Short mmCIF file of C-alpha atoms and ligand atoms in Angstrom, two decimals:
data_model
loop_
_atom_site.label_atom_id
_atom_site.label_comp_id
_atom_site.label_asym_id
_atom_site.label_seq_id
_atom_site.Cartn_x
_atom_site.Cartn_y
_atom_site.Cartn_z
CA MET V 1 77.45 43.99 46.43
CA THR V 2 80.87 43.58 48.02
CA LEU V 3 81.20 42.47 51.63
CA SER V 4 82.42 45.93 52.63
CA ASN V 5 79.41 47.60 51.06
CA SER V 6 77.05 45.10 52.70
CA LEU V 7 78.58 45.85 56.08
CA ILE V 8 78.36 49.60 55.53
CA SER V 9 74.77 49.28 54.48
CA LEU V 10 74.04 47.18 57.57
CA GLN V 11 75.69 49.81 59.72
CA GLN V 12 73.53 52.52 58.16
CA THR V 13 70.41 50.48 58.84
CA ASP V 14 71.51 49.99 62.44
CA GLN V 15 72.02 53.72 62.83
CA GLN V 16 68.54 54.37 61.53
CA LEU V 17 67.11 51.72 63.85
CA LEU V 18 68.85 53.43 66.75
CA GLU V 19 67.46 56.82 65.76
CA LYS V 20 63.93 55.41 65.52
CA LYS V 21 64.33 53.83 68.92
CA GLN V 22 65.49 57.14 70.40
CA THR V 23 62.57 59.02 68.85
CA PHE V 24 60.24 56.39 70.23
CA VAL V 25 61.72 56.77 73.72
CA THR V 26 61.40 60.57 73.51
CA LEU V 27 57.72 60.22 72.62
CA GLN V 28 57.22 57.77 75.44
CA ASN V 29 58.83 60.16 77.91
CA GLU V 30 56.53 62.90 76.71
CA ILE V 31 53.54 60.64 77.30
CA GLN V 32 54.85 59.77 80.76
CA SER V 33 55.30 63.41 81.79
CA GLN V 34 52.00 64.23 80.07
CA GLY V 35 53.75 66.97 78.11
CA GLY V 36 54.89 68.69 81.31
CA LEU V 37 51.43 68.64 82.89
CA ILE V 38 52.54 66.62 85.90
CA LYS V 39 55.29 69.12 86.69
CA LEU V 40 52.96 72.08 86.19
CA ARG V 41 50.42 70.56 88.56
CA GLU V 42 53.14 70.10 91.16
CA GLN V 43 54.23 73.71 90.71
CA CYS V 44 50.65 74.94 91.17
CA GLU V 45 50.28 72.84 94.29
CA LYS V 46 53.57 74.12 95.68
CA GLN V 47 52.61 77.78 95.21
CA LYS V 48 49.19 77.19 96.77
CA GLN V 49 50.86 75.57 99.75
CA GLN V 50 53.37 78.38 100.06
CA GLU V 51 50.63 81.00 99.96
CA LEU V 52 48.67 79.16 102.63
CA GLU V 53 51.70 78.84 104.91
CA ALA V 54 52.58 82.52 104.52
CA LYS V 55 48.99 83.56 105.25
CA LEU V 56 48.92 81.39 108.37
CA GLU V 57 52.16 82.98 109.47
CA VAL V 58 50.71 86.47 108.93
CA ALA V 59 47.67 85.53 111.03
CA ARG V 60 49.88 84.15 113.77
CA LEU V 61 52.06 87.27 113.77
CA GLN V 62 49.04 89.54 113.86
CA SER V 63 47.58 87.79 116.86
CA GLU V 64 50.97 87.93 118.57
CA LEU V 65 51.16 91.63 117.72
CA ASN V 66 47.76 92.27 119.27
CA SER V 67 48.65 90.46 122.43
CA LEU V 68 51.97 92.31 122.68
CA LYS V 69 50.17 95.63 122.11
CA SER V 70 47.76 95.03 124.94
CA LYS V 71 50.61 93.96 127.23
CA VAL V 72 52.57 97.08 126.30
CA SER V 73 49.64 99.36 127.05
CA GLU V 74 49.09 97.50 130.31
CA ILE V 75 52.70 98.17 131.32
CA GLU V 76 52.44 101.76 130.17
CA GLN V 77 49.49 102.24 132.48
CA ARG V 78 51.46 100.85 135.35
CA LEU V 79 54.55 102.89 134.47
CA TYR V 80 52.81 106.20 134.05
CA GLY V 81 49.87 105.62 136.33
CA GLY V 82 51.84 106.74 139.32
CA SER V 83 51.01 103.70 141.36
CA ILE V 84 54.61 102.47 141.56
CA THR V 85 56.67 104.07 144.27
CA ASN V 86 59.42 101.49 144.67
CA VAL V 87 62.49 102.30 142.50
CA LYS V 88 63.52 98.66 142.19
CA GLU V 89 60.09 97.70 140.95
CA LEU V 90 60.12 100.64 138.55
CA ASN V 91 63.45 99.56 137.09
CA ALA V 92 62.25 96.00 136.63
CA ILE V 93 59.13 97.19 134.84
CA GLU V 94 61.15 99.49 132.62
CA ILE V 95 63.38 96.60 131.55
CA GLU V 96 60.35 94.45 130.81
CA TYR V 97 58.77 97.35 128.94
CA SER V 98 61.72 97.94 126.63
CA SER V 99 62.15 94.23 125.92
CA MET V 100 58.47 93.99 125.03
CA ARG V 101 58.72 97.00 122.73
CA ARG V 102 61.60 95.34 120.93
CA ASN V 103 59.55 92.20 120.46
CA LEU V 104 56.66 94.23 119.21
CA ALA V 105 58.85 96.02 116.66
CA GLN V 106 60.25 92.69 115.46
CA VAL V 107 56.84 91.14 115.03
CA GLU V 108 55.56 94.24 113.29
CA GLU V 109 58.50 94.18 110.89
CA SER V 110 58.07 90.55 109.89
CA ILE V 111 54.42 90.90 108.88
CA PRO V 112 54.97 92.73 105.56
CA SER V 113 57.62 90.26 104.33
CA ASN V 114 55.23 87.36 104.93
CA GLU V 115 52.43 89.24 103.24
CA LYS V 116 54.76 89.73 100.30
CA ILE V 117 55.57 86.01 100.17
CA ALA V 118 51.84 85.21 100.18
CA ALA V 119 51.14 87.74 97.41
CA GLU V 120 54.00 86.49 95.26
CA ALA V 121 52.95 82.87 95.71
CA ASN V 122 49.43 83.84 94.73
CA GLU V 123 50.69 85.59 91.62
CA LYS V 124 52.80 82.59 90.63
CA PHE V 125 49.89 80.28 91.30
CA SER V 126 47.71 82.27 88.88
CA GLU V 127 50.48 82.20 86.30
CA PHE V 128 51.02 78.44 86.60
CA SER V 129 47.26 77.81 86.64
CA LYS V 130 46.87 79.67 83.38
CA ARG V 131 49.74 77.77 81.83
CA LEU V 132 48.28 74.53 83.17
CA LYS V 133 44.93 75.27 81.58
CA ASP V 134 46.52 76.08 78.20
CA THR V 135 48.77 73.02 78.36
CA GLU V 136 45.85 70.77 79.23
CA GLU V 137 44.06 71.97 76.11
CA ASP V 138 47.14 71.51 73.90
CA TRP V 139 47.96 68.16 75.42
CA LYS V 140 44.72 66.53 74.25
CA LEU V 141 45.61 67.27 70.63
CA ARG V 142 49.29 66.53 71.11
CA LEU V 143 48.56 63.14 72.64
CA VAL V 144 46.56 62.06 69.60
CA LYS V 145 49.44 63.20 67.41
CA ILE V 146 52.03 61.40 69.54
CA HIS V 147 50.15 58.13 69.38
CA GLY V 148 50.03 58.45 65.60
CA GLN V 149 53.74 59.22 65.43
CA ALA V 150 54.65 56.38 67.77
CA LYS V 151 52.67 53.92 65.69
CA ALA V 152 54.28 55.10 62.45
CA ILE V 153 57.74 54.83 63.97
CA MET V 154 57.01 51.35 65.27
CA ASP V 155 55.91 50.26 61.80
CA GLU V 156 59.00 51.77 60.22
CA TYR V 157 61.16 50.12 62.84
CA ASN V 158 59.68 46.69 62.21
CA ASN V 159 60.07 47.07 58.45
CA MET V 160 63.65 48.12 58.93
CA LEU V 161 64.30 45.05 61.08
CA LEU V 162 63.12 42.87 58.20
CA GLU V 163 65.41 44.84 55.91
CA ARG V 164 68.28 44.24 58.30
CA LYS V 165 67.63 40.51 58.24
CA LYS V 166 67.97 40.55 54.46
CA GLU V 167 71.13 42.62 54.64
CA GLN V 168 72.83 40.38 57.15
CA SER V 169 72.14 37.31 55.02
CA ASN V 170 74.74 38.73 52.58
CA ILE V 171 77.43 38.76 55.24
CA SER V 172 79.44 35.77 56.39
CA LYS V 173 79.00 34.67 60.00
CA GLU V 174 82.60 35.49 60.89
CA PHE V 175 82.27 39.14 59.83
CA LEU V 176 78.74 39.50 61.09
CA ASP V 177 79.69 38.28 64.57
CA HIS V 178 82.66 40.61 64.67
CA TYR V 179 80.55 43.53 63.43
CA ASN V 180 77.84 42.88 66.05
CA ARG V 181 80.38 42.62 68.83
CA ILE V 182 82.17 45.88 67.96
CA SER V 183 78.86 47.66 67.27
CA LYS V 184 77.75 47.17 70.84
CA SER V 185 80.43 49.48 72.22
CA ASN V 186 80.87 51.55 69.05
CA PRO V 187 77.46 51.99 67.45
CA GLY V 188 77.78 53.50 63.99
CA SER V 189 81.51 52.93 63.68
CA ALA V 190 82.13 49.19 63.74
CA ILE V 191 83.25 49.42 60.14
CA VAL V 192 85.22 52.54 59.24
CA LYS V 193 87.50 53.87 56.56
CA VAL V 194 91.22 54.35 56.77
CA ASP V 195 92.02 57.79 55.43
CA ARG V 196 95.67 58.70 54.70
CA GLY V 197 96.76 55.86 56.91
CA VAL V 198 94.60 56.98 59.86
CA CYS V 199 91.80 54.79 61.27
CA GLN V 200 88.67 56.95 61.24
CA GLY V 201 87.27 55.05 64.20
CA CYS V 202 90.00 55.70 66.77
CA LEU V 203 92.11 58.24 64.82
CA VAL V 204 95.30 56.24 65.29
CA LYS V 205 97.86 56.22 62.47
CA LEU V 206 98.44 52.68 61.29
CA PRO V 207 101.79 51.16 60.37
CA MET V 208 102.51 51.47 56.64
CA SER V 209 102.40 47.69 56.17
CA GLU V 210 98.93 47.41 57.70
CA SER V 211 97.72 50.40 55.72
CA ASN V 212 98.94 48.81 52.51
CA LYS V 213 97.30 45.51 53.40
CA ILE V 214 93.97 47.26 53.87
CA ARG V 215 94.36 49.12 50.57
CA LEU V 216 94.90 45.87 48.67
CA ALA V 217 92.40 43.70 50.56
CA GLU V 218 89.05 42.75 49.08
CA LYS V 219 87.49 42.25 52.49
CA PRO V 220 87.63 44.48 55.56
CA ILE V 221 90.60 43.96 57.86
CA ILE V 222 90.35 43.90 61.65
CA GLY V 223 92.44 46.87 62.78
CA SER V 224 95.31 46.37 65.19
CA CYS V 225 94.43 49.80 66.60
CA CYS V 226 90.89 49.26 67.89
CA ASN V 227 89.55 45.98 66.48
CA ARG V 228 87.16 47.82 64.17
CA LEU V 229 86.63 46.56 60.64
CA LEU V 230 88.78 48.74 58.41
CA ILE V 231 88.36 49.48 54.72
CA PHE V 232 90.35 51.66 52.39
CA SER V 233 89.09 55.15 51.68
CA LYS V 234 88.93 55.69 47.93
ZN1 ZN L 301 91.17 52.14 65.00
#
């Protein structure tokens, strides 16, 4: 195998290692979030809390309404009872009466909206609870599957690492070091082809002389464009 082919093969192995690692991380994240169970539990809790708060608010408003109603009827008795003879006093009571009626109307109006909030929260709670129950069931099976998958990927990953060791033994230290260095910032494109004079790593057109040099070279050439290892595209 030529040096270029060895490097390309190493790069492919590295890409596969990266993919395995990413799959492994995805599985781990799923385990951590318990397949969305943690979030669902939080959502249930939030709706329950919201329902409770809205219900408390309804109770508070109702008690306020009752107290306002009894005050209003008290004033009405005084207003229409005929016991007040002083005009000034009558005016003052009338002002108090109308302000109290306004309050009463406001309180009365805000009860239904809070009842609605409580009902909606209750509905959402039931919905989330059902989903939670289903997810809990599914999760037990899924978890077993995930553990199996994670183990298989780990095994594949370790085997691939051994493969990589073999592959890198075919590559001289000078090229291997350069490949590893460039790979860090450009995973999957440390060694690239030059196609019609254009570096396929950074898409810069190379000078004709450099392009020719790469075409004739037996080993990859470090590109003046981006430091990647360049080979000729046949
Ligand atoms: Zn380049």
